[in-house]
Each structure stands twice: as structure tokens, then as C-alpha cells.
Amino acid sequence: MTHIPPPTEELRLLDSELWQLDARRAQLLARRAWLVAALHQAQPAPSAPAPRPVSVAPPRPEASAPRVQNVLLLLGGVLLTIAAMVFTLVSWGHLGIAGRSAVLGAVTLAALAAPVPLLKRGLRSTAESLAGLGLALTVLDAYALHEVALAGTDGTAYTAVASAVLAGVWLGYGLLPGSTALRLPLPAALVAAQLPLLLWALAADAGAHGITAALLVTAALDTAVALRMPSGSVRVVAAVGAYAMGSWGALAAGWLSWTATGPSAAARAAALLLLAATIAVGAAWPGGRTALQGAGDAAAPGRPVVGADQAVGLALAAGLLAVNAVGGTARTVLPDTWTVPAYLACGIALLAVVRAGRLPDALRRGVLWASGAVQALAVLWALPVVGVAVLGPGAWVERAWSGAPADMRAAVTPDLPWPPDATAVPVVLAAVAIVLALAVRDTAWRPRALVGALCLSWATVVSLPAVLELPYTVGLSVYGATTAGALVVAALVSPAATPEPESTPSQSPPPPASHIGLTATLLALVTSLGLALLSLAAQTATLTVLSVSTALFAAAATRPRLAPFAAPAALAHAAALACATGAAVGWTSASTALLVLVVPTAAALLAPRLGAPRTTVPVEATGAAAALLAIGLAVTDPPLLALVLALCGVITAGTAVRPDRRPLGYAATALFVLATWVRLASWDIGTPEAYTLPVTVPALLVGALRRRRDPQASSWTAYGPGLAATLVPSLLAAWGDPGWTRPLLLGTAALVVTLLGARYHLQAPLVLGGSVLALVALHELAPYIAQVAGTLPRWVPPALTGLLLLALGATYEQRLRDARRVRNILTRMH
């Protein structure tokens, strides 16, 4: 029987066999790998594979076949034309009359006849090239004819006739049944047609007016062709010719109108300008802005030739030309002063034309722009007079109270020249203001027009006294009435006061009335400034004007919307009135400073009652500026300067009582300190404690209050600045004081400060007081130390130094021994 071992023994045997098999497999795999490597090394290296042929795409042509064709045809036509010119100019004399005529005629007819069969065969480009050659040959024919048969005729006249004949020939050639498909003859005929009228005018010596008329008639013909011809190339050439000839003619007509010296010449120039305007209107009219596509009776309407923007531009040009025509005629019969008003009247008349007739929208907008341009230019002409009236009074600052001038023109021109021909300036400004106020009805433009009308009305009134040379007092009255009127307008148009809303991400724009009110307020401020400057010429005028202006702006400040501007203006005029009053009564500038302080006092009292921050801040800023003015006036008198500084401190302290102005308390303290210092300096007091104690005491009180509110506050922050303000200057003075009183008092104070610091555990008093006490003691013992050092032998200092070093070394060694002992104890514990 077969012996079957137990399962444990059988499992051991299986594992042993499997292990042997794995070992044998590993040996066989290693041998196999070695054999494979040996075989690879024995075989020769395979040759590199042959490169595959790469398919190369044919190069992309840089020029297309039609382009190459056109270039070749163009070069051929140019070369043939050059050859014909050389033949005509050089070889012409070697042939007889019959031969010349036969050669040129045959070549020209051949060149003009060849395009017809070429078009039938579909060779359009070749036909165009030969047609161009034929057209060039006709020009050479005309030249040859003049040189042979008509050499004695005038060259300009012959060129005019030849260009007209060539234009007709080319036009007829382009309209033949077999050559209508050619694109070159008709544009060439149009180009030739630009010359006959101009050259005829030059040949006939028609003068500047005749030449200008020839240009404009040519432009009219070009315009008609551009609007009606169906061909696109003809339309482009006609448009270019119309713009070129029309612009040249319009400029020439404008120059003739401006340089005309009599009504006759001005009328002829006006006729030319009106002709140019008619051409522009005809081109811009919608009925003539659509070209016909196709030919014959079955032509259909095509795209517009003149766009809407171009129509507006043409209408603008037409309006300006009409104004120049009528205004230039009126200029020759009116004085020079009324030249600009004459042009302005014509510009305003354009508005009547727009309202009276039913013009298309594009023409209406263009004419409106033309009227606006004329009015804007008239206003620019008037601005120098307004500038002199506004800026000229500034020269009276250096001539204060030197005497009232004779009239307002002398008042505004003490340093500036008066512009010539300024009599009509108020008329121009008033006319434009009336137009803006009455003619502009569009909702979007109406507010801007009203603002412009208000500004122009103000400019009219401001410039009127100087233009009319009104008396000085009358001129001041006009300025004052203008200021009051502007404030009344601002008060009437400003909306009622409403609570200011909180800031929102997006706010609606302010209403138009607010813009008018703001503009009127600013104009009132500017007028009041000019009035104040003008009043500086005389003392009585200055006091009267400043008093009235102060009362006027104070009354306007009762309106909430005007208060942000009127209240500061009232305070500024009051400050100026105080200065003028002090100067009038003979006070010094330092004494006048006390009177000026009334203004910051009034500002401090008025600011809390205004409520709105947009009014409070300007009032307080004006009050602060007045206070600085008072300080500047009092600089020359130290006692009065101290008083002024103290009063400013009182005003600032009163303002700091308000919860939202608490930081001003620091400024009030600084003003009080400065006032004290100035007063002490005026008394010739050199004791530093007199200057430092007024700073130390308030600083220590403020520090104590802060420590009470915030116990965690550092003593250096609370008491450090106050103690250092007195201790440090006193210590410096004590070291230079040979007496014993100051060191004794300073040492006592430092001892008290040190004890208080130790009692309340405060670092700043303890360190500052102890340091000052030690330094004072060192200062007092310094003579005795020096005396003792002088009596000791010279070997004592080195010996003492050696003992000190030995003591330090022993202490260092003791510390090292203690460290080793602790290390050994820790080692044994481990």
C-alpha cells in the first residue's frame, strides 16, 4: 500500500519542491538573458534605413494671374504711350505733313477701335489698356496740331479749347454702343472737363471774380454729375472734383468778400458766395442724394450718394457761406464797430429761415450748427472786453485809495489796454443771450442754454459800464445791482431745501434749476470781488461797498441753498471791512487785528446754528482764515500778538466744546501756550520754567484724565511729555547755572517726582525724576570730585581700576563654578 504522509509533512514537502522550482527558474531566466545579450553583440549593426522621399508642395504664387495680367497690360500701355510721345516730339520732323497725319491718325484710330472687338472676345483688361493708350494719343494729337498748324495762338486759350474738345470726344467715345462697357473714357472725360472754364477765365483775363465764378460753375457741373450719373467711377471723380473746385471757389469768394472795399465788389463776392451755398444745398437736399443704377428709362433708384453726416456738413457750409455773403455786403456800408454785429444778425437770421421753411432734418441741423458757429465766434470776439472788465480792477490793490478815476473805463484799465471797436460788445452778448433763452426749446439742451444765457447776460452788464464810460459811482452801483440780481436769481430758481439723503450707490442728477442757481451764485461772487477791487480807488467807496456786500451776502445766507457760498462770502467781506475800517481810523495793523477777530468769533457762533455740514465747514474755514489774517497783522507788536493768540485760543476752545469738534482742543492749547510764550518774550523773561510750566501743567492734567478713563494707558504716554517739557530744559539750564538755587529747586522737584513714581508704581515719573535727580547731584558734587582727584596720587586711579577688574573677574568665576555645580548635580541625578 502507498504511504500517505500526514498533512503537515505533505505541506512541508510541497513547499520544498516549489522553492526548488523557483530557484531553478531563476537560474534559467538569468542564463537566457545572458545568451540574448551575447547574440545581440555578435550580430553586425543594421544599416540606417533610406530616407523616405518627402513630397514637396508646389510654391504658392505671390501674385495672382489677373494681377500679373493687369500689370503687364499697364506696362505695355505706358511703354506705347512713351513711344508715341517720343515719336511725336523727336521723330515728328522727319515726315511730311501727310505722313505725320497718316501715322498719328492711323495709330490713334487703331488704338481707339481695338477695344471693341476685344470686348466681344471677353478681353476686358486688354481693351481697357488700349483705350487708355488711345486717349493718351488724342492728347498728343492735340499737342501736335498746336505745334504744326496753330503755333501762333495763345497757349492757355488753345488748352481750354483742346480740353473741352477732348472731354467731348472722350464722352462720345465712352457712350458709343460698342464701348459703353469701358470704364476709363467717362472718368477721363470728366477730368478733362475740369479745365475749360478755368483756363478760359485765365485766358480772357476775367479777374479774380471771373476765375472764382469759373471754379464754382465747374463745381456745380461736377455736383450734378455726381448726383445723377449711374457709374460708380464717374461718381467718385465727380465728387472729388466738386469738393476740390467748390472748396477752392468758396475760399476765394470769402477772401474777395472780406477784402472788398466797396458795395459793388462786396455784392459781386456775395453773389459768388450765394452760388457756392446753392451748390452745397443742392448736394445736401435729399431729393438729389440718390443716384440711379442702370441706364435708360428702366433705371432703378440706388444707394444715397451723400450720407446724412455729409449732408449736415454741406448744410453747415452753406449756412456759413450765406452769412459771409450778406454780412460782407453789410460790412462795406457800416462802420467797423458794427462789422461783427452785422455777421451775427445774419447768423441769427438763419434760425428764422429754419423755423419759416420746412427743411429736411439734415439740412435743418446743418443750418442750426452754422448759426451756432457764427454766434460762438461773435462771443469769442467779445470776450477780451469782458476779460478786461473782470481782471482789470485787480491793479487797484497796489493803488489803494489813490483817488477815484474819471469813469469806469479808466477804472478797469489802469494797467490793461482797452480793445478797439468794443462799442458793440454789449449788443453782441445781449443778442446771443436772448437767442439762447428764446430759441432753444429742446429738453436736453434747454438747461445748458439757460445757463449760457445767464452767463452772457452777466457779461453784458459787467462790460456795459466800461463800454459806455459811465461815471465811477454809477459803475459801482451797476456792479452792486448785478451782484444783488444774481443772488435774487439764485434764490428764486433754487429748489426748496430738503433733507440731505444718505449716500447711495447711485444718485439721480441734480435738477436743471440747481445748475442755474449755482451759476448765478458763482457770478454773484465774481461780481462782488470785482466790485470790492474797484472800490479800492477811494476810501469812502471801499467802506460803503464792503458794508453793503457784507449785509447783502448775510441776507442771502438765510437761504439754505445759498448758505454754503453766501455765508463765507459775508464773512470774507466783513474781514475786509474790518481791515478797511482800521486803516480809515488810523489804527496800526496790530490794533486792526483785534477788529478782525470779530469775524472768527462770529463764525464760531454761527457755525453750530447752520446745521448742514456743507455750510458749516466753509464758514469755519473762513473764520480760521480770518484768524490767521489777524495773527499776521499783529506780528509786528508782540504784546498785541499775545493777546490775539489768546483770543484765538478762546475762540478755538469754545468751538472744541462741540462734540464733533473735540480735536480742536489741542489747537486751543497750542494757541494758549504760544500766547504765553509771546507774552513772556515781550517781557524779556529768560527763565525757561516760565515757558515750560504752562505746558507741563495742562499736559499733566490731560494725562491724569486719560489714566482715569483708561487705566491701561502707559505712564510714558500720559505723563512723559508733560514731565519732560519742564525737567529737560531746567536740567540744561541748571548745568550752566553757577548758583545753587536752581539746582536745589530742580533736585527737590525731581525727588518729589521720583517718590510719586515709586509710590504709584509709575515708570515714567520714576525714571525721569531719578535721572534728573542723579544728574543734578552729579553736577553739585562735580567740584568736590575734581578737588579730590587732584589731591590723590597718580597711582590711585590705576589701582582702583585694577581692583574693579579683579572684582568683576572673581564674580564671573563664581558664576561659572555655580554653573558647573548645577551641571554635576543634574548629571548624577540622571
mmCIF file of C-alpha atoms in Angstrom, residues 647-828:
data_model
loop_
_atom_site.group_PDB
_atom_site.id
_atom_site.type_symbol
_atom_site.label_atom_id
_atom_site.label_comp_id
_atom_site.label_asym_id
_atom_site.label_seq_id
_atom_site.Cartn_x
_atom_site.Cartn_y
_atom_site.Cartn_z
ATOM 1 C CA LEU A 647 -8.314 135.334 21.958
ATOM 2 C CA CYS A 648 -7.902 132.858 19.112
ATOM 3 C CA GLY A 649 -7.351 130.179 21.719
ATOM 4 C CA VAL A 650 -10.556 131.195 23.482
ATOM 5 C CA ILE A 651 -12.496 131.036 20.200
ATOM 6 C CA THR A 652 -10.993 127.638 19.372
ATOM 7 C CA ALA A 653 -11.702 126.314 22.857
ATOM 8 C CA GLY A 654 -15.296 127.441 22.573
ATOM 9 C CA THR A 655 -15.562 125.573 19.267
ATOM 10 C CA ALA A 656 -13.960 122.476 20.810
ATOM 11 C CA VAL A 657 -16.835 122.271 23.289
ATOM 12 C CA ARG A 658 -18.977 120.842 20.495
ATOM 13 C CA PRO A 659 -18.850 117.028 20.436
ATOM 14 C CA ASP A 660 -17.891 116.877 16.753
ATOM 15 C CA ARG A 661 -15.046 119.380 17.199
ATOM 16 C CA ARG A 662 -13.279 117.942 20.262
ATOM 17 C CA PRO A 663 -9.886 117.575 18.459
ATOM 18 C CA LEU A 664 -9.721 121.384 18.268
ATOM 19 C CA GLY A 665 -8.892 121.337 21.974
ATOM 20 C CA TYR A 666 -5.293 120.545 21.074
ATOM 21 C CA ALA A 667 -5.189 123.579 18.811
ATOM 22 C CA ALA A 668 -6.647 125.743 21.581
ATOM 23 C CA THR A 669 -3.975 124.514 23.994
ATOM 24 C CA ALA A 670 -1.245 125.278 21.464
ATOM 25 C CA LEU A 671 -2.629 128.789 20.961
ATOM 26 C CA PHE A 672 -2.691 129.430 24.708
ATOM 27 C CA VAL A 673 0.878 128.209 25.052
ATOM 28 C CA LEU A 674 2.010 130.378 22.142
ATOM 29 C CA ALA A 675 0.228 133.368 23.648
ATOM 30 C CA THR A 676 2.018 132.772 26.955
ATOM 31 C CA TRP A 677 5.380 132.430 25.311
ATOM 32 C CA VAL A 678 4.923 135.585 23.248
ATOM 33 C CA ARG A 679 3.879 137.498 26.356
ATOM 34 C CA LEU A 680 6.890 136.256 28.332
ATOM 35 C CA ALA A 681 9.208 137.086 25.443
ATOM 36 C CA SER A 682 7.758 140.584 25.295
ATOM 37 C CA TRP A 683 8.625 140.960 28.999
ATOM 38 C CA ASP A 684 12.226 139.863 28.315
ATOM 39 C CA ILE A 685 11.898 136.883 30.654
ATOM 40 C CA GLY A 686 14.677 134.336 30.102
ATOM 41 C CA THR A 687 13.766 131.792 32.783
ATOM 42 C CA PRO A 688 12.929 128.542 30.942
ATOM 43 C CA GLU A 689 10.469 127.389 33.628
ATOM 44 C CA ALA A 690 8.265 130.348 32.824
ATOM 45 C CA TYR A 691 7.849 128.921 29.324
ATOM 46 C CA THR A 692 7.727 125.230 30.181
ATOM 47 C CA LEU A 693 5.412 125.168 33.211
ATOM 48 C CA PRO A 694 2.412 126.498 31.189
ATOM 49 C CA VAL A 695 2.896 123.449 29.005
ATOM 50 C CA THR A 696 3.626 120.939 31.756
ATOM 51 C CA VAL A 697 0.628 121.667 33.967
ATOM 52 C CA PRO A 698 -2.058 121.236 31.255
ATOM 53 C CA ALA A 699 -0.225 118.204 29.862
ATOM 54 C CA LEU A 700 -0.153 116.518 33.288
ATOM 55 C CA LEU A 701 -3.847 117.263 33.827
ATOM 56 C CA VAL A 702 -4.692 115.767 30.425
ATOM 57 C CA GLY A 703 -2.548 112.730 31.257
ATOM 58 C CA ALA A 704 -4.284 112.256 34.612
ATOM 59 C CA LEU A 705 -7.695 112.394 32.923
ATOM 60 C CA ARG A 706 -6.580 109.858 30.372
ATOM 61 C CA ARG A 707 -5.254 107.478 33.034
ATOM 62 C CA ARG A 708 -8.559 107.761 34.861
ATOM 63 C CA ARG A 709 -10.512 106.871 31.728
ATOM 64 C CA ASP A 710 -8.051 104.217 30.567
ATOM 65 C CA PRO A 711 -6.085 102.643 33.437
ATOM 66 C CA GLN A 712 -4.121 100.530 30.942
ATOM 67 C CA ALA A 713 -2.577 103.606 29.328
ATOM 68 C CA SER A 714 1.208 103.818 29.699
ATOM 69 C CA SER A 715 2.666 106.385 32.063
ATOM 70 C CA TRP A 716 5.062 107.400 29.324
ATOM 71 C CA THR A 717 2.094 108.391 27.143
ATOM 72 C CA ALA A 718 0.194 110.097 29.966
ATOM 73 C CA TYR A 719 2.936 111.874 31.931
ATOM 74 C CA GLY A 720 6.118 111.564 29.883
ATOM 75 C CA PRO A 721 5.629 114.582 27.569
ATOM 76 C CA GLY A 722 4.487 116.881 30.371
ATOM 77 C CA LEU A 723 7.353 115.999 32.727
ATOM 78 C CA ALA A 724 9.988 116.151 30.004
ATOM 79 C CA ALA A 725 8.722 119.590 28.870
ATOM 80 C CA THR A 726 9.946 121.114 32.149
ATOM 81 C CA LEU A 727 12.589 118.759 33.548
ATOM 82 C CA VAL A 728 14.808 118.620 30.455
ATOM 83 C CA PRO A 729 15.040 122.418 29.792
ATOM 84 C CA SER A 730 15.519 123.063 33.538
ATOM 85 C CA LEU A 731 18.291 120.436 33.718
ATOM 86 C CA LEU A 732 20.108 122.067 30.800
ATOM 87 C CA ALA A 733 19.773 125.457 32.477
ATOM 88 C CA ALA A 734 20.959 124.058 35.832
ATOM 89 C CA TRP A 735 24.158 122.642 34.349
ATOM 90 C CA GLY A 736 25.049 126.108 33.096
ATOM 91 C CA ASP A 737 23.940 127.945 36.246
ATOM 92 C CA PRO A 738 26.733 128.629 38.737
ATOM 93 C CA GLY A 739 24.262 129.376 41.527
ATOM 94 C CA TRP A 740 22.696 126.912 43.930
ATOM 95 C CA THR A 741 19.034 127.996 43.860
ATOM 96 C CA ARG A 742 18.019 126.430 40.548
ATOM 97 C CA PRO A 743 19.785 123.078 41.228
ATOM 98 C CA LEU A 744 18.200 122.932 44.678
ATOM 99 C CA LEU A 745 14.697 123.570 43.382
ATOM 100 C CA LEU A 746 15.160 121.227 40.416
ATOM 101 C CA GLY A 747 16.549 118.485 42.667
ATOM 102 C CA THR A 748 13.635 118.893 45.054
ATOM 103 C CA ALA A 749 11.130 118.670 42.195
ATOM 104 C CA ALA A 750 12.917 115.640 40.746
ATOM 105 C CA LEU A 751 12.881 113.973 44.188
ATOM 106 C CA VAL A 752 9.142 114.580 44.519
ATOM 107 C CA VAL A 753 8.516 113.189 41.039
ATOM 108 C CA THR A 754 10.669 110.125 41.844
ATOM 109 C CA LEU A 755 8.824 109.467 45.108
ATOM 110 C CA LEU A 756 5.443 109.808 43.402
ATOM 111 C CA GLY A 757 6.555 107.363 40.732
ATOM 112 C CA ALA A 758 7.692 104.906 43.378
ATOM 113 C CA ARG A 759 4.504 105.373 45.396
ATOM 114 C CA TYR A 760 2.153 104.727 42.481
ATOM 115 C CA HIS A 761 4.474 102.339 40.609
ATOM 116 C CA LEU A 762 4.692 104.565 37.528
ATOM 117 C CA GLN A 763 7.717 104.054 35.306
ATOM 118 C CA ALA A 764 7.864 107.438 33.583
ATOM 119 C CA PRO A 765 7.978 109.630 36.741
ATOM 120 C CA LEU A 766 10.374 107.194 38.426
ATOM 121 C CA VAL A 767 12.866 107.097 35.551
ATOM 122 C CA LEU A 768 12.644 110.777 34.599
ATOM 123 C CA GLY A 769 12.717 112.041 38.174
ATOM 124 C CA GLY A 770 15.529 109.692 39.226
ATOM 125 C CA SER A 771 17.644 110.522 36.178
ATOM 126 C CA VAL A 772 17.283 114.264 36.695
ATOM 127 C CA LEU A 773 17.996 113.892 40.450
ATOM 128 C CA ALA A 774 21.165 111.895 39.767
ATOM 129 C CA LEU A 775 22.400 114.353 37.187
ATOM 130 C CA VAL A 776 21.704 117.324 39.470
ATOM 131 C CA ALA A 777 23.593 115.598 42.290
ATOM 132 C CA LEU A 778 26.483 114.830 39.971
ATOM 133 C CA HIS A 779 26.532 118.476 38.914
ATOM 134 C CA GLU A 780 26.669 119.602 42.517
ATOM 135 C CA LEU A 781 29.383 117.103 43.520
ATOM 136 C CA ALA A 782 31.495 117.670 40.448
ATOM 137 C CA PRO A 783 33.749 120.370 42.079
ATOM 138 C CA TYR A 784 34.487 118.161 45.087
ATOM 139 C CA ILE A 785 35.202 115.141 42.935
ATOM 140 C CA ALA A 786 37.571 117.229 40.861
ATOM 141 C CA GLN A 787 39.253 118.509 44.049
ATOM 142 C CA VAL A 788 39.685 115.027 45.495
ATOM 143 C CA ALA A 789 41.021 113.743 42.184
ATOM 144 C CA GLY A 790 43.592 116.500 42.200
ATOM 145 C CA THR A 791 44.909 115.562 45.693
ATOM 146 C CA LEU A 792 45.185 111.799 45.105
ATOM 147 C CA PRO A 793 48.471 110.282 43.867
ATOM 148 C CA ARG A 794 48.606 109.253 40.242
ATOM 149 C CA TRP A 795 48.829 105.568 41.074
ATOM 150 C CA VAL A 796 45.419 105.573 42.783
ATOM 151 C CA PRO A 797 43.215 105.604 39.616
ATOM 152 C CA PRO A 798 45.054 102.614 38.037
ATOM 153 C CA ALA A 799 44.898 100.760 41.320
ATOM 154 C CA LEU A 800 41.199 101.380 41.708
ATOM 155 C CA THR A 801 40.665 100.284 38.115
ATOM 156 C CA GLY A 802 42.595 97.062 38.784
ATOM 157 C CA LEU A 803 40.576 96.309 41.894
ATOM 158 C CA LEU A 804 37.373 96.834 39.922
ATOM 159 C CA LEU A 805 38.554 94.436 37.252
ATOM 160 C CA LEU A 806 39.558 91.844 39.844
ATOM 161 C CA ALA A 807 36.170 92.074 41.488
ATOM 162 C CA LEU A 808 34.456 91.610 38.180
ATOM 163 C CA GLY A 809 36.662 88.613 37.351
ATOM 164 C CA ALA A 810 36.011 86.964 40.704
ATOM 165 C CA THR A 811 32.305 87.420 40.296
ATOM 166 C CA TYR A 812 32.459 85.916 36.812
ATOM 167 C CA GLU A 813 34.441 82.901 38.107
ATOM 168 C CA GLN A 814 31.969 82.377 40.967
ATOM 169 C CA ARG A 815 29.117 82.295 38.456
ATOM 170 C CA LEU A 816 30.939 79.710 36.316
ATOM 171 C CA ARG A 817 31.594 77.498 39.371
ATOM 172 C CA ASP A 818 27.952 77.610 40.332
ATOM 173 C CA ALA A 819 27.007 76.607 36.793
ATOM 174 C CA ARG A 820 29.366 73.601 36.882
ATOM 175 C CA ARG A 821 27.947 72.505 40.242
ATOM 176 C CA VAL A 822 24.432 72.570 38.896
ATOM 177 C CA ARG A 823 25.540 70.581 35.835
ATOM 178 C CA ASN A 824 27.186 67.891 38.010
ATOM 179 C CA ILE A 825 24.097 67.557 40.170
ATOM 180 C CA LEU A 826 21.926 67.077 37.121
ATOM 181 C CA THR A 827 24.362 64.509 35.724
ATOM 182 C CA ARG A 828 24.302 62.442 38.925
#
